[in-house]
Coordinates of C-alpha atoms in Angstrom, one line a residue:
M4 CA -15.3 3.5 3.4
V5 CA -15.2 1.5 -0.1
K6 CA -17.3 -1.5 1.5
R7 CA -20.0 0.8 2.8
A8 CA -20.0 2.8 -0.6
L9 CA -20.7 -0.6 -2.4
L10 CA -23.1 -1.5 -0.1
K11 CA -25.0 1.6 0.2
N12 CA -25.3 2.0 -3.5
D13 CA -26.4 -1.7 -3.8
V14 CA -23.3 -2.3 -6.3
L15 CA -22.6 -5.6 -4.2
S16 CA -24.0 -7.5 -1.5
E17 CA -22.2 -9.0 1.9
G18 CA -19.8 -11.7 0.6
R19 CA -16.7 -12.5 -0.9
P20 CA -17.1 -10.4 -4.3
L21 CA -17.8 -7.4 -2.0
H22 CA -14.8 -8.3 0.5
F23 CA -12.6 -8.9 -2.6
M24 CA -13.4 -5.5 -4.1
S25 CA -13.3 -3.3 -0.7
S26 CA -10.0 -5.0 0.0
F27 CA -8.5 -4.5 -3.4
A28 CA -9.2 -0.9 -3.1
A29 CA -7.7 -0.7 0.4
G30 CA -4.4 -2.3 -0.9
F31 CA -4.3 0.2 -3.6
A32 CA -4.6 3.2 -1.0
C33 CA -2.2 1.8 0.9
A34 CA 0.4 1.4 -1.8
C35 CA -0.3 5.0 -2.6
T36 CA 0.6 6.3 1.0
T37 CA 3.2 4.2 1.6
A38 CA 5.0 4.5 -1.8
P39 CA 7.1 7.6 -1.1
T40 CA 8.4 6.5 2.1
D41 CA 9.1 2.9 0.8
N42 CA 11.0 4.6 -2.1
I43 CA 13.0 6.6 -0.3
K44 CA 14.1 3.7 2.2
T45 CA 15.1 1.7 -0.8
R46 CA 17.4 4.7 -2.0
L47 CA 18.9 5.2 1.4
M48 CA 19.6 1.2 1.8
S49 CA 21.0 0.6 -1.9
Q50 CA 23.3 3.5 -1.8
P51 CA 27.1 3.0 -2.1
V52 CA 28.8 3.4 1.1
D53 CA 32.6 4.5 2.1
A54 CA 35.0 2.4 4.1
S55 CA 33.4 3.3 7.2
G56 CA 29.7 2.4 6.3
K57 CA 28.5 6.0 5.4
G58 CA 26.3 6.5 2.4
L59 CA 28.0 8.4 -0.6
L60 CA 24.8 9.8 -2.0
Y61 CA 22.4 11.0 0.9
A62 CA 23.4 12.3 4.1
S63 CA 19.9 11.6 5.6
T64 CA 16.3 10.7 4.9
A65 CA 15.3 14.2 4.3
D66 CA 18.5 14.7 2.1
C67 CA 17.3 11.6 0.1
F68 CA 13.7 13.1 -0.4
K69 CA 14.9 16.5 -1.5
K70 CA 17.3 15.1 -4.1
T71 CA 14.7 12.8 -5.4
F72 CA 12.0 15.5 -5.7
V73 CA 14.4 18.1 -7.1
A74 CA 15.7 15.3 -9.6
E75 CA 12.6 13.5 -10.6
G76 CA 9.8 15.6 -9.3
F77 CA 6.7 14.1 -7.6
K78 CA 6.7 10.9 -10.0
G79 CA 10.1 10.4 -8.5
L80 CA 8.8 9.3 -5.3
Y81 CA 6.6 6.9 -6.7
K82 CA 9.0 5.1 -8.9
G83 CA 8.3 1.3 -8.8
F84 CA 4.7 1.8 -7.5
W85 CA 3.1 -1.1 -9.6
M86 CA 5.7 -3.7 -8.1
Q87 CA 5.1 -2.6 -4.6
W88 CA 1.1 -2.7 -5.4
L89 CA 1.8 -6.4 -6.9
R90 CA 3.6 -7.0 -3.4
I91 CA 1.0 -5.4 -0.9
G92 CA -2.2 -5.6 -2.9
P93 CA -2.5 -9.8 -2.4
H94 CA -1.4 -9.4 1.2
T95 CA -4.2 -7.0 1.8
V96 CA -6.9 -9.1 -0.2
V97 CA -6.2 -12.3 1.7
T98 CA -5.8 -10.4 5.0
F99 CA -9.3 -8.8 5.1
I100 CA -10.9 -11.7 3.4
V101 CA -9.5 -13.9 6.4
F102 CA -10.5 -11.3 8.8
E103 CA -14.2 -11.4 7.5
K104 CA -14.4 -15.1 7.3
L105 CA -12.7 -15.2 11.0
R106 CA -15.7 -12.9 12.3
Q107 CA -18.1 -15.0 10.5
W108 CA -16.7 -18.0 12.4
A109 CA -17.1 -16.2 15.6
G110 CA -20.7 -15.1 15.2
L111 CA -19.7 -11.2 14.8
Q112 CA -21.5 -8.8 12.5
P113 CA -19.5 -8.0 9.1
V114 CA -17.4 -4.9 9.4

């Protein structure tokens, strides 16, 4: 979507800068959509447990989500967002740049 918009509006032409900018935006979108889930998962996994291994803070994923939202609001779901983006952003950029290069080597048209 971003790549097509950049091409359509003559912002960039086909090539590495276009691939970088569009994959950078894809990484940001990915971080935005997965951050709440990743945050809840991290909270569940890092909570203290009793002798039997049962969590002491949260009873379930839904309970963790509810308690986080009530205590910290919407922003609480995006705590640590920038670190997540720093992790997934470069991965997405490299993945899509390599993908486009492999398509070029295979003689296929750019996506």
